[in-house]
Amino acid sequence: MSKSKIWLSSPHMGGTEFDYVQNAFDTNWIAPVGPHIKLFEDELSKKSRNYSVAALSSGTAAIHLALILLGISDGDEVLCSSFTFSASANPIVYQRAKPIFIDSEHDTWNICPDKLEEAIQSRLKVGNKPKAIIVVHLYGMPAKMNEITAVASKFGIPVIEDAAEGLGSTYFNEPLGTLSDIGIFSFNGNKIITTSSGGALISSNDDYIKKAKYLSTQARDDAPHYEHSNIGFNYRLSNICAAIGLGQLEVLDKRVKQRRSNYSFYKKVLSQSDKIQFLNEPDGFYSNRWLTTILLADYDSREKIRLALAEENIESRPLWKPMHLQPIFKDCLFFGDGICNELYKRGLCLPSGSNLNESDLNRTTKAILDNV
Ligand SMILES: *Cc1c(COP(=O)(O)O)cnc(C)c1O
């Protein structure tokens, strides 16, 4: 008998999603327009310091529009955390701009403020002022925003927060996504809440959000016919997806608690071994613990555990492979000492879904402890 699959992070419906979807069907709003989109934006805004929100088709689309709003175009340099998913950096290339990657720091694994400043100084010396900074809150852990925004404002460079993994996390009590010029979220199937596929752009600047809505709906000017003075995109969230999102937002706080409780369980049980390290929250940092991550001594011990889990039909995954190590970005500049290279080699993401039960968690920790 094969053992049931334990997933890394699978969708977890709260129960009311289908009622919202039913209502969308009943009212025939089966389109990327409709009342559920506005309701979803309003609810998300309430959780995000009442900032303005544009609901979009993906987190990637949101990052792309954020770069367009900041005027990023041909040849511009954009600083980005190297330790992230490729979707943080790909939109830089969509704009024919150049990514420059920055290393992580040890406390949060996110972009290092010192290396960030070093990179800016170095580019200024050759007469190239970077046009934007993309900060990622990886695995839900807030980046050091005070230090980062201090560097950014010293040089007058706008900041985009990629909070795709960080919905529900807070930094000194303020929600992620609201700590810079523009924030983005993702509602992909594996994220802390999902609309199956979806994303959002948020900002305290209403003009950005108005423009994002315009660009995401094919940039139609105000006219009875179709009139276009800009290149637009088909990036708006579907009303059906927004309906799912309304149900999911109702359980966001619960999902954060459940994911944090997974982390606590893993930490408690796996601390029996002194070979497993966890990423603690610095004071004032509150992580949604989207994924629980561990560090092993080296690559081989990481792989041993990953393969042992796979043998038990348990999905785990190495930490993100840094962007400056990716074939497609091999020619890009990188500032740092390779802290993220090391994290990638030694780190593993454990099953972290809010729908895991005690037996799933016990199966996972047993397989780890037997192989560490
Ligand atoms: C998921 C993710 C994205 C992209 O979001 P999509 O909705 O899948 O397009 C961007 N950045 C990070 C860090 C992510 O984890």
XYZ file of N, CA and C in Angstrom, residues 24-280:
771
model
N -21.520 34.561 -8.152
C -20.981 35.098 -9.408
C -21.677 34.427 -10.598
N -21.909 33.127 -10.489
C -22.626 32.421 -11.559
C -24.072 32.920 -11.660
N -24.736 33.018 -10.499
C -26.141 33.424 -10.485
C -26.335 34.800 -11.118
N -25.338 35.671 -10.946
C -25.462 37.023 -11.478
C -24.765 37.158 -12.830
N -24.211 36.031 -13.296
C -23.574 35.933 -14.624
C -22.353 36.832 -14.807
N -21.632 37.088 -13.719
C -20.378 37.838 -13.849
C -19.218 36.856 -14.006
N -19.140 36.268 -15.200
C -18.100 35.279 -15.504
C -17.132 35.970 -16.449
N -16.338 36.878 -15.922
C -15.514 37.746 -16.774
C -14.460 38.433 -15.913
N -13.505 39.063 -16.563
C -12.548 39.836 -15.752
C -13.094 41.214 -15.373
N -14.405 41.322 -15.308
C -15.078 42.472 -14.682
C -16.188 41.898 -13.810
N -16.642 42.661 -12.835
C -17.738 42.183 -12.000
C -17.599 42.653 -10.575
N -18.697 42.540 -9.806
C -18.742 43.110 -8.452
C -17.804 42.435 -7.461
N -17.482 41.148 -7.692
C -16.625 40.467 -6.727
C -15.204 41.016 -6.737
N -14.795 41.551 -7.868
C -13.426 42.104 -7.958
C -13.292 43.300 -7.015
N -14.298 44.178 -7.068
C -14.240 45.360 -6.196
C -14.340 44.956 -4.716
N -15.222 44.001 -4.417
C -15.344 43.536 -3.030
C -14.033 42.939 -2.538
N -13.402 42.171 -3.404
C -12.124 41.550 -3.044
C -11.066 42.630 -2.779
N -11.028 43.629 -3.640
C -10.067 44.729 -3.442
C -10.335 45.451 -2.126
N -11.618 45.660 -1.825
C -11.957 46.367 -0.580
C -11.534 45.566 0.646
N -11.773 44.251 0.607
C -11.410 43.414 1.753
C -9.901 43.337 1.934
N -9.190 43.245 0.814
C -7.732 43.179 0.888
C -7.180 44.512 1.403
N -7.804 45.603 0.981
C -7.406 46.928 1.424
C -7.557 47.065 2.945
N -8.661 46.515 3.484
C -8.883 46.589 4.933
C -7.763 45.917 5.704
N -7.163 44.889 5.105
C -6.081 44.180 5.770
C -4.727 44.833 5.502
N -4.736 45.889 4.686
C -3.483 46.500 4.255
C -3.510 48.016 4.469
N -3.813 48.439 5.686
C -3.814 49.854 6.078
C -4.669 50.731 5.172
N -5.731 50.136 4.604
C -6.630 50.867 3.702
C -5.939 51.444 2.474
N -4.830 50.844 2.086
C -4.167 51.251 0.841
C -5.058 50.888 -0.344
N -4.840 51.546 -1.474
C -5.596 51.221 -2.680
C -5.059 49.926 -3.276
N -5.976 49.165 -3.871
C -5.625 47.834 -4.381
C -6.121 47.660 -5.815
N -5.294 47.068 -6.659
C -5.731 46.606 -7.985
C -5.588 45.091 -8.017
N -6.695 44.386 -8.215
C -6.653 42.913 -8.291
C -6.229 42.511 -9.699
N -5.248 41.632 -9.775
C -4.658 41.281 -11.072
C -4.609 39.769 -11.265
N -4.217 39.381 -12.479
C -4.265 37.956 -12.831
C -3.152 37.139 -12.207
N -2.070 37.785 -11.754
C -0.982 37.052 -11.091
C -0.067 38.022 -10.358
N 0.751 37.461 -9.494
C 1.764 38.264 -8.823
C 2.797 38.769 -9.823
N 3.103 37.944 -10.806
C 4.070 38.334 -11.838
C 3.558 39.561 -12.602
N 2.280 39.534 -12.964
C 1.669 40.684 -13.658
C 1.769 41.925 -12.777
N 1.584 41.742 -11.467
C 1.638 42.884 -10.542
C 3.051 43.484 -10.522
N 4.081 42.637 -10.498
C 5.448 43.160 -10.506
C 5.727 43.869 -11.830
N 5.232 43.284 -12.923
C 5.434 43.918 -14.232
C 4.813 45.318 -14.253
N 3.570 45.423 -13.782
C 2.916 46.744 -13.784
C 3.608 47.702 -12.820
N 4.102 47.189 -11.701
C 4.809 48.059 -10.748
C 6.015 48.698 -11.437
N 6.746 47.914 -12.209
C 7.917 48.455 -12.913
C 7.497 49.499 -13.950
N 6.390 49.231 -14.636
C 5.895 50.196 -15.630
C 5.479 51.498 -14.935
N 4.799 51.377 -13.792
C 4.361 52.577 -13.059
C 5.552 53.422 -12.637
N 6.667 52.760 -12.348
C 7.863 53.498 -11.933
C 8.688 53.952 -13.135
N 8.164 53.695 -14.332
C 8.813 54.201 -15.535
C 10.043 53.416 -15.963
N 10.165 52.179 -15.523
C 11.327 51.363 -15.890
C 11.242 50.976 -17.371
N 12.323 51.240 -18.109
C 12.313 50.869 -19.531
C 13.718 50.502 -20.000
N 13.877 50.438 -21.288
C 15.109 49.971 -21.941
C 16.394 50.380 -21.237
N 17.183 49.399 -20.859
C 18.522 49.662 -20.355
C 18.590 50.119 -18.903
N 17.450 50.395 -18.277
C 17.478 50.812 -16.861
C 18.000 49.673 -15.992
N 18.639 50.029 -14.895
C 19.115 49.010 -13.971
C 18.155 48.903 -12.786
N 17.791 47.680 -12.449
C 16.891 47.443 -11.323
C 17.575 46.470 -10.356
N 17.655 46.879 -9.096
C 18.279 46.043 -8.063
C 17.237 45.079 -7.509
N 17.632 43.838 -7.338
C 16.665 42.821 -6.917
C 17.368 41.798 -6.037
N 16.654 41.310 -5.057
C 17.189 40.243 -4.220
C 17.513 39.036 -5.105
N 18.697 38.436 -4.920
C 19.048 37.265 -5.725
C 18.320 36.024 -5.233
N 18.108 35.980 -3.921
C 17.514 34.799 -3.294
C 16.004 34.922 -3.382
N 15.441 34.409 -4.488
C 14.003 34.535 -4.716
C 13.579 33.614 -5.836
N 12.299 33.619 -6.126
C 11.720 32.908 -7.262
C 11.908 33.780 -8.506
N 12.068 33.154 -9.665
C 12.375 33.900 -10.896
C 11.330 34.963 -11.236
N 10.100 34.788 -10.759
C 9.040 35.752 -11.081
C 9.312 37.130 -10.496
N 10.180 37.220 -9.476
C 10.546 38.545 -8.952
C 11.348 39.316 -9.992
N 12.175 38.606 -10.761
C 13.133 39.267 -11.654
C 12.711 39.273 -13.122
N 11.935 38.290 -13.548
C 11.577 38.218 -14.976
C 10.953 39.508 -15.519
N 10.043 40.152 -14.754
C 9.416 41.359 -15.300
C 10.418 42.494 -15.582
N 11.578 42.465 -14.914
C 12.620 43.468 -15.225
C 13.028 43.291 -16.684
N 13.152 42.028 -17.087
C 13.563 41.725 -18.459
C 12.422 42.013 -19.440
N 11.160 41.809 -18.985
C 10.035 42.158 -19.878
C 10.139 43.621 -20.308
N 10.666 44.449 -19.397
C 10.795 45.887 -19.688
C 12.125 46.220 -20.370
N 12.873 45.195 -20.772
C 14.190 45.363 -21.415
C 15.136 46.150 -20.514
N 14.906 46.037 -19.204
C 15.812 46.642 -18.231
C 16.772 45.555 -17.748
N 17.765 45.965 -16.933
C 18.799 45.007 -16.499
C 18.689 44.718 -15.003
N 18.521 43.444 -14.662
C 18.538 43.106 -13.238
C 19.968 43.131 -12.690
N 20.118 43.637 -11.486
C 21.385 43.528 -10.756
C 21.023 42.863 -9.432
N 21.700 41.761 -9.135
C 21.271 40.971 -7.989
C 22.092 41.248 -6.737
N 21.390 41.212 -5.610
C 21.990 41.527 -4.314
C 21.846 40.312 -3.391
N 22.874 40.089 -2.619
C 22.934 38.956 -1.704
C 21.938 39.098 -0.537
N 21.790 38.010 0.207
C 20.968 37.992 1.418
C 21.819 38.379 2.623
N 21.138 38.696 3.738
C 21.857 38.795 5.023
C 21.369 37.637 5.901
N 22.102 37.370 6.985
C 21.857 36.161 7.765
C 20.571 36.168 8.591
N 20.133 37.342 9.072
C 19.036 37.377 10.050
C 17.672 37.025 9.461
N 17.455 37.410 8.195
C 16.140 37.167 7.585
C 16.243 36.410 6.265
N 17.456 36.292 5.732
C 17.749 35.693 4.426
C 17.310 36.607 3.276
N 16.836 37.795 3.604
C 16.375 38.718 2.562
C 17.484 39.694 2.180
N 17.168 40.583 1.255
C 18.170 41.480 0.666
C 18.980 42.198 1.758
N 20.291 42.212 1.581
C 21.189 42.798 2.576
C 21.300 44.315 2.352
N 20.902 45.129 3.335
C 20.938 46.587 3.153
C 22.350 47.112 2.863
N 23.365 46.500 3.479
C 24.742 46.964 3.236
C 25.183 46.681 1.810
N 24.888 45.478 1.336
C 25.256 45.127 -0.052
C 24.450 45.970 -1.037
N 23.237 46.293 -0.641
C 22.385 47.132 -1.485
C 23.043 48.500 -1.667
N 23.503 49.073 -0.553
C 24.150 50.381 -0.631
C 25.446 50.302 -1.432
N 26.190 49.225 -1.201
C 27.436 49.028 -1.940
C 27.172 48.987 -3.453
N 26.119 48.279 -3.825
C 25.770 48.161 -5.242
C 25.416 49.532 -5.822
N 24.633 50.304 -5.065
C 24.216 51.621 -5.573
C 25.445 52.522 -5.753
N 26.318 52.539 -4.728
C 27.543 53.363 -4.813
C 28.363 52.965 -6.037
N 28.500 51.660 -6.210
C 29.319 51.150 -7.303
C 28.730 51.529 -8.663
N 27.421 51.481 -8.796
C 26.795 51.839 -10.080
C 26.862 53.344 -10.308
N 26.741 54.121 -9.220
C 26.830 55.580 -9.369
C 28.208 55.981 -9.899
N 29.227 55.242 -9.443
C 30.599 55.540 -9.871
C 30.775 55.429 -11.381
N 30.028 54.521 -11.998
C 30.139 54.399 -13.460
C 29.018 55.166 -14.164
N 28.340 56.011 -13.388
C 27.354 56.902 -13.989
C 25.993 56.276 -14.242
N 25.718 55.123 -13.617
C 24.408 54.487 -13.784
C 23.661 54.471 -12.468
N 22.616 55.282 -12.384
C 21.832 55.245 -11.147
C 20.713 54.215 -11.283
N 20.688 53.204 -10.417
C 19.598 52.212 -10.491
C 18.240 52.907 -10.352
N 17.234 52.378 -11.072
C 15.940 53.059 -11.128
C 14.923 52.523 -10.135
N 15.151 51.327 -9.624
C 14.199 50.759 -8.661
C 14.865 49.625 -7.892
N 14.249 49.306 -6.736
C 14.734 48.204 -5.901
C 13.559 47.253 -5.672
N 13.767 45.975 -5.950
C 12.736 44.978 -5.644
C 13.186 44.182 -4.417
N 12.430 44.375 -3.333
C 12.703 43.676 -2.071
C 11.736 42.497 -1.979
N 12.218 41.344 -1.606
C 11.345 40.171 -1.485
C 11.282 39.743 -0.020
N 10.072 39.462 0.458
C 9.902 38.933 1.816
C 9.791 37.412 1.697
N 10.935 36.756 1.653
C 10.961 35.344 1.282
C 10.403 34.432 2.368
N 9.626 33.479 1.937
C 8.999 32.488 2.836
C 8.136 33.158 3.905
N 7.795 34.440 3.689
C 6.945 35.158 4.637
C 7.719 35.969 5.664
N 9.046 35.816 5.685
C 9.859 36.557 6.654
C 10.078 37.989 6.154
N 9.697 38.981 6.978
C 9.893 40.366 6.526
C 11.374 40.681 6.298
N 11.640 41.462 5.271
C 12.991 41.969 5.042
C 13.221 43.143 5.994
N 14.476 43.563 6.143
C 14.809 44.665 7.061
C 14.429 46.010 6.439
N 13.128 46.291 6.474
C 12.611 47.433 5.715
C 13.129 48.780 6.194
N 13.337 48.967 7.498
C 13.838 50.275 7.955
C 15.185 50.587 7.320
N 16.085 49.616 7.365
C 17.419 49.813 6.802
C 17.353 49.969 5.274
N 16.502 49.147 4.654
C 16.402 49.179 3.187
C 15.826 50.513 2.704
N 14.737 50.962 3.357
C 14.131 52.218 2.892
C 15.031 53.411 3.222
N 15.864 53.276 4.271
C 16.813 54.354 4.570
C 17.820 54.489 3.421
N 18.336 53.360 2.949
C 19.271 53.396 1.815
C 18.560 53.941 0.573
N 17.356 53.420 0.325
C 16.616 53.823 -0.872
C 16.347 55.323 -0.881
N 15.943 55.872 0.270
C 15.593 57.296 0.247
C 16.844 58.164 0.227
N 17.949 57.644 0.786
C 19.214 58.386 0.697
C 19.573 58.674 -0.771
N 19.273 57.701 -1.634
C 19.623 57.862 -3.048
C 18.412 58.192 -3.920
N 17.248 58.309 -3.295
C 16.033 58.643 -4.058
C 15.626 57.563 -5.048
N 15.702 56.302 -4.625
C 15.319 55.190 -5.513
C 14.044 54.532 -4.965
N 13.008 54.392 -5.804
C 11.759 53.784 -5.327
C 11.903 52.286 -5.041
N 11.058 51.808 -4.126
C 11.116 50.407 -3.695
C 9.797 49.696 -4.005
N 9.918 48.500 -4.563
C 8.776 47.608 -4.760
C 8.944 46.459 -3.780
N 7.868 46.148 -3.030
C 7.926 44.993 -2.137
C 7.251 43.801 -2.790
N 8.013 42.762 -3.056
C 7.429 41.511 -3.519
C 6.992 40.728 -2.280
N 5.716 40.907 -1.922
C 5.158 40.231 -0.745
C 4.306 39.033 -1.177
N 4.689 38.441 -2.322
C 3.936 37.285 -2.850
C 3.814 36.187 -1.801
N 4.852 36.038 -0.987
C 4.863 34.977 0.019
C 4.554 35.537 1.412
N 4.291 36.849 1.483
C 4.262 37.491 2.790
C 2.927 38.060 3.234
N 1.827 37.681 2.582
C 0.525 38.184 3.028
C 0.237 37.656 4.434
N -0.100 38.574 5.345
C -0.399 38.163 6.723
C 0.787 38.319 7.662
N 1.978 38.569 7.123
C 3.145 38.849 7.966
C 3.136 40.327 8.334
N 3.793 40.673 9.460
C 3.912 42.086 9.814
C 5.339 42.430 10.205
N 5.640 43.714 10.049
C 6.951 44.258 10.393
C 6.692 45.400 11.364
N 7.101 45.267 12.614
C 6.755 46.226 13.654
C 5.269 46.609 13.551
N 4.438 45.557 13.492
C 2.976 45.664 13.480
C 2.349 46.204 12.196
N 3.148 46.499 11.187
C 2.561 46.958 9.925
C 2.617 45.825 8.896
N 1.504 45.666 8.135
C 1.467 44.562 7.177
C 2.479 44.723 6.041
N 3.066 43.615 5.617
C 3.978 43.654 4.475
C 3.205 44.080 3.229
N 3.920 44.723 2.334
C 3.288 45.237 1.125
C 2.938 46.711 1.271
N 2.935 47.198 2.548
C 2.550 48.599 2.779
C 3.740 49.429 3.258
N 4.948 48.896 3.082
C 6.123 49.545 3.679
C 7.020 50.196 2.642
N 6.498 50.394 1.436
C 7.315 50.965 0.364
C 6.406 51.660 -0.634
N 6.920 51.987 -1.812
C 6.119 52.709 -2.806
C 4.978 51.854 -3.351
N 5.311 50.592 -3.667
C 4.316 49.688 -4.248
C 4.534 48.294 -3.674
N 3.438 47.636 -3.293
C 3.543 46.252 -2.823
C 2.817 45.327 -3.773
N 3.248 44.085 -3.829
C 2.532 43.106 -4.654
C 2.282 41.824 -3.845
N 1.142 41.186 -4.143
C 0.812 39.888 -3.554
C 0.548 38.874 -4.667
N 0.658 37.605 -4.322
C 0.274 36.526 -5.240
C -0.773 35.651 -4.561
N -1.735 35.195 -5.366
C -2.739 34.243 -4.875
C -2.698 32.971 -5.694
N -1.473 32.561 -6.053
C -1.308 31.308 -6.772
C -1.701 30.134 -5.855
N -1.852 28.973 -6.442
C -2.373 27.814 -5.711
C -1.567 27.402 -4.501
N -0.259 27.716 -4.505
C 0.590 27.254 -3.400
C 0.788 28.321 -2.320
N 0.206 29.499 -2.508
C 0.454 30.592 -1.560
C -0.446 30.468 -0.325
N -0.283 31.386 0.619
C -0.962 31.196 1.909
C -2.490 31.235 1.759
N -2.972 32.085 0.849
C -4.365 31.944 0.391
C -4.326 32.010 -1.127
N -5.325 31.417 -1.764
C -5.278 31.319 -3.224
C -6.600 31.701 -3.879
N -6.487 32.235 -5.098
C -7.663 32.442 -5.941
C -7.540 31.510 -7.155
N -6.775 30.466 -7.030
C -6.328 29.518 -8.069
C -5.161 30.142 -8.824
N -5.361 31.308 -9.387
C -4.276 32.114 -9.902
C -4.710 33.553 -9.698
N -3.792 34.401 -9.281
C -4.182 35.782 -9.072
C -3.094 36.556 -8.383
N -3.278 37.863 -8.349
C -2.296 38.714 -7.697
C -2.899 40.063 -7.402
N -2.131 40.929 -6.767
C -2.630 42.272 -6.488
C -1.467 43.230 -6.376
N -1.769 44.474 -6.716
C -0.818 45.556 -6.559
C -1.426 46.515 -5.551
N -0.640 46.955 -4.571
C -1.201 47.867 -3.576
C -0.269 49.051 -3.361
N -0.878 50.188 -3.043
C -0.077 51.391 -2.828
C -0.906 52.426 -2.084
N -0.208 53.337 -1.398
C -0.916 54.463 -0.783
C -1.133 55.549 -1.835
N -0.529 55.356 -2.989
C -0.653 56.316 -4.088
C -1.791 55.886 -5.033
N -2.942 56.586 -4.919
C -4.127 56.234 -5.716
C -3.871 56.284 -7.217
N -3.007 57.223 -7.623
C -2.744 57.355 -9.060
C -2.115 56.091 -9.627
N -1.222 55.492 -8.852
C -0.613 54.230 -9.296
C -1.689 53.172 -9.524
N -2.616 53.094 -8.566
C -3.627 52.028 -8.633
C -4.596 52.283 -9.794
N -4.960 53.548 -9.980
C -5.836 53.889 -11.119
C -5.174 53.483 -12.422
N -3.888 53.819 -12.524
C -3.160 53.515 -13.756
C -2.982 51.998 -13.926
N -2.775 51.305 -12.818
C -2.617 49.840 -12.900
C -3.907 49.198 -13.415
N -5.056 49.711 -12.940
C -6.335 49.157 -13.403
C -6.535 49.426 -14.895
N -6.151 50.613 -15.299
C -6.270 51.002 -16.717
C -5.368 50.124 -17.592
N -4.104 49.990 -17.207
C -3.161 49.202 -18.011
C -3.535 47.725 -18.038
N -4.131 47.240 -16.926
C -4.423 45.801 -16.833
C -5.672 45.427 -17.622
N -6.430 46.430 -18.079
C -7.640 46.156 -18.863
C -7.492 46.722 -20.269
N -6.302 46.512 -20.853
C -5.998 46.844 -22.256
C -5.912 48.340 -22.537
N -5.732 49.147 -21.496
C -5.491 50.583 -21.667
C -6.499 51.251 -22.598
N -7.764 51.122 -22.210
C -8.827 51.775 -23.008
C -9.009 53.204 -22.546
N -8.874 54.129 -23.448
C -9.103 55.533 -23.106
C -10.607 55.780 -22.976
N -10.946 56.951 -22.459
C -12.346 57.296 -22.236
C -12.998 57.695 -23.571
N -13.667 56.741 -24.194
C -14.331 57.000 -25.481
C -15.359 55.905 -25.700
N -16.420 56.159 -26.476
C -17.440 55.121 -26.707
C -16.898 53.962 -27.543
N -15.975 54.255 -28.432
C -15.328 53.211 -29.224
C -14.052 52.787 -28.490
N -13.257 51.903 -29.072
C -11.995 51.501 -28.446
C -10.899 52.436 -28.909
N -10.399 53.240 -27.970
C -9.356 54.227 -28.268
C -8.161 53.935 -27.351
N -6.952 53.900 -27.923
C -5.774 53.527 -27.138
C -4.629 54.506 -27.348
N -4.171 55.107 -26.260
C -2.972 55.942 -26.365
C -1.798 55.318 -25.619
N -2.011 54.098 -25.119
C -0.944 53.352 -24.437
C -1.044 51.888 -24.817
N 0.081 51.163 -24.654
C 0.045 49.708 -24.794
C -0.519 49.129 -23.495
N -1.564 48.346 -23.626
C -2.187 47.773 -22.434
C -1.900 46.293 -22.288
N -2.453 45.728 -21.223
C -2.260 44.305 -20.917
C -3.588 43.691 -20.512
N -3.684 42.374 -20.660
C -4.854 41.659 -20.177
C -4.453 41.025 -18.845
N -4.378 41.859 -17.810
C -3.828 41.449 -16.516
C -4.854 41.530 -15.384
N -6.136 41.750 -15.688
C -7.114 41.910 -14.611
C -7.494 40.537 -14.045
N -7.817 40.512 -12.755
C -8.271 39.271 -12.120
C -9.667 38.913 -12.627
N -9.912 37.639 -12.815
C -11.250 37.185 -13.183
C -12.205 37.371 -11.998
N -13.448 37.699 -12.294
C -14.443 37.864 -11.230
C -14.667 36.549 -10.460
N -14.544 35.427 -11.163
C -14.690 34.108 -10.502
C -13.560 33.904 -9.493
N -12.345 34.263 -9.918
C -11.199 34.122 -9.018
C -11.342 35.050 -7.812
N -11.854 36.260 -8.070
C -12.065 37.202 -6.966
C -13.076 36.635 -5.970
N -14.073 35.920 -6.488
C -15.081 35.304 -5.610
C -14.413 34.279 -4.696
N -13.533 33.474 -5.263
C -12.788 32.506 -4.427
C -11.988 33.274 -3.368
N -11.361 34.370 -3.807
C -10.525 35.173 -2.911
C -11.291 35.757 -1.741
N -12.580 36.084 -1.957
C -13.391 36.634 -0.865
C -13.537 35.611 0.253
N -13.732 34.363 -0.132
C -13.813 33.304 0.879
C -12.470 33.098 1.556
N -11.411 33.146 0.781
C -10.074 32.898 1.324
C -9.633 33.997 2.297
N -9.989 35.235 1.985
C -9.585 36.336 2.881
C -10.228 36.179 4.264
N -11.421 35.560 4.300
C -12.083 35.355 5.593
C -11.244 34.471 6.526
N -10.426 33.593 5.930
C -9.668 32.653 6.777
C -8.176 32.970 6.813
N -7.783 34.129 6.275
C -6.341 34.443 6.236
C -5.689 34.365 7.625
N -6.329 35.003 8.609
C -5.721 35.018 9.950
C -5.554 33.598 10.492
N -6.558 32.773 10.219
C -6.514 31.374 10.636
C -5.356 30.647 9.940
N -5.187 30.928 8.659
C -4.123 30.267 7.889
C -2.739 30.651 8.431
N -2.606 31.903 8.814
C -1.314 32.337 9.374
C -1.052 31.562 10.666
N -2.075 31.453 11.515
C -1.907 30.711 12.783
C -1.523 29.262 12.517
N -2.212 28.647 11.522
C -1.946 27.236 11.233
C -0.523 27.033 10.717
N -0.082 27.933 9.844
C 1.279 27.784 9.295
C 2.323 28.044 10.377
N 2.033 29.000 11.237
C 2.974 29.255 12.337
C 3.001 28.075 13.308
N 1.879 27.422 13.439
C 1.851 26.275 14.333
C 2.628 25.091 13.727
N 2.604 24.945 12.390
C 3.482 23.946 11.748
C 4.934 24.219 12.108
N 5.301 25.495 11.968
C 6.693 25.881 12.260
C 7.064 25.519 13.701
N 6.183 25.867 14.640
C 6.465 25.584 16.056
C 6.617 24.094 16.293
N 5.763 23.318 15.652
C 5.838 21.858 15.808
C 7.185 21.349 15.297
N 7.529 21.738 14.076
C 8.810 21.287 13.507
C 9.968 21.704 14.410
N 9.900 22.937 14.870
C 11.022 23.442 15.662
C 11.161 22.640 16.956
N 10.021 22.393 17.592
C 10.038 21.658 18.860
C 10.586 20.246 18.656
N 10.029 19.547 17.672
C 10.392 18.133 17.496
C 11.810 17.984 16.922
N 12.136 18.804 15.928
C 13.421 18.617 15.250
C 14.590 19.188 16.048
N 14.285 19.950 17.085
C 15.371 20.474 17.913
C 16.026 19.372 18.750
N 15.427 18.178 18.722
C 16.097 17.002 19.310
C 17.448 16.786 18.662
N 17.562 17.186 17.408
C 18.839 17.052 16.708
C 19.550 18.395 16.723
N 20.855 18.377 16.948
C 21.572 19.659 16.919
C 22.100 19.941 15.510
N 21.678 19.124 14.545
C 22.158 19.311 13.166
C 21.169 20.088 12.310
N 20.054 20.493 12.923
C 19.033 21.198 12.146
C 18.861 22.614 12.696
N 18.994 23.597 11.798
C 18.838 24.997 12.220
C 17.568 25.606 11.661
N 16.981 26.506 12.424
C 15.772 27.220 11.994
C 16.061 28.712 11.824
N 15.168 29.388 11.121
C 15.304 30.845 10.962
C 14.371 31.522 11.971
N 14.962 32.125 13.005
C 14.156 32.787 14.027
C 13.705 34.168 13.569
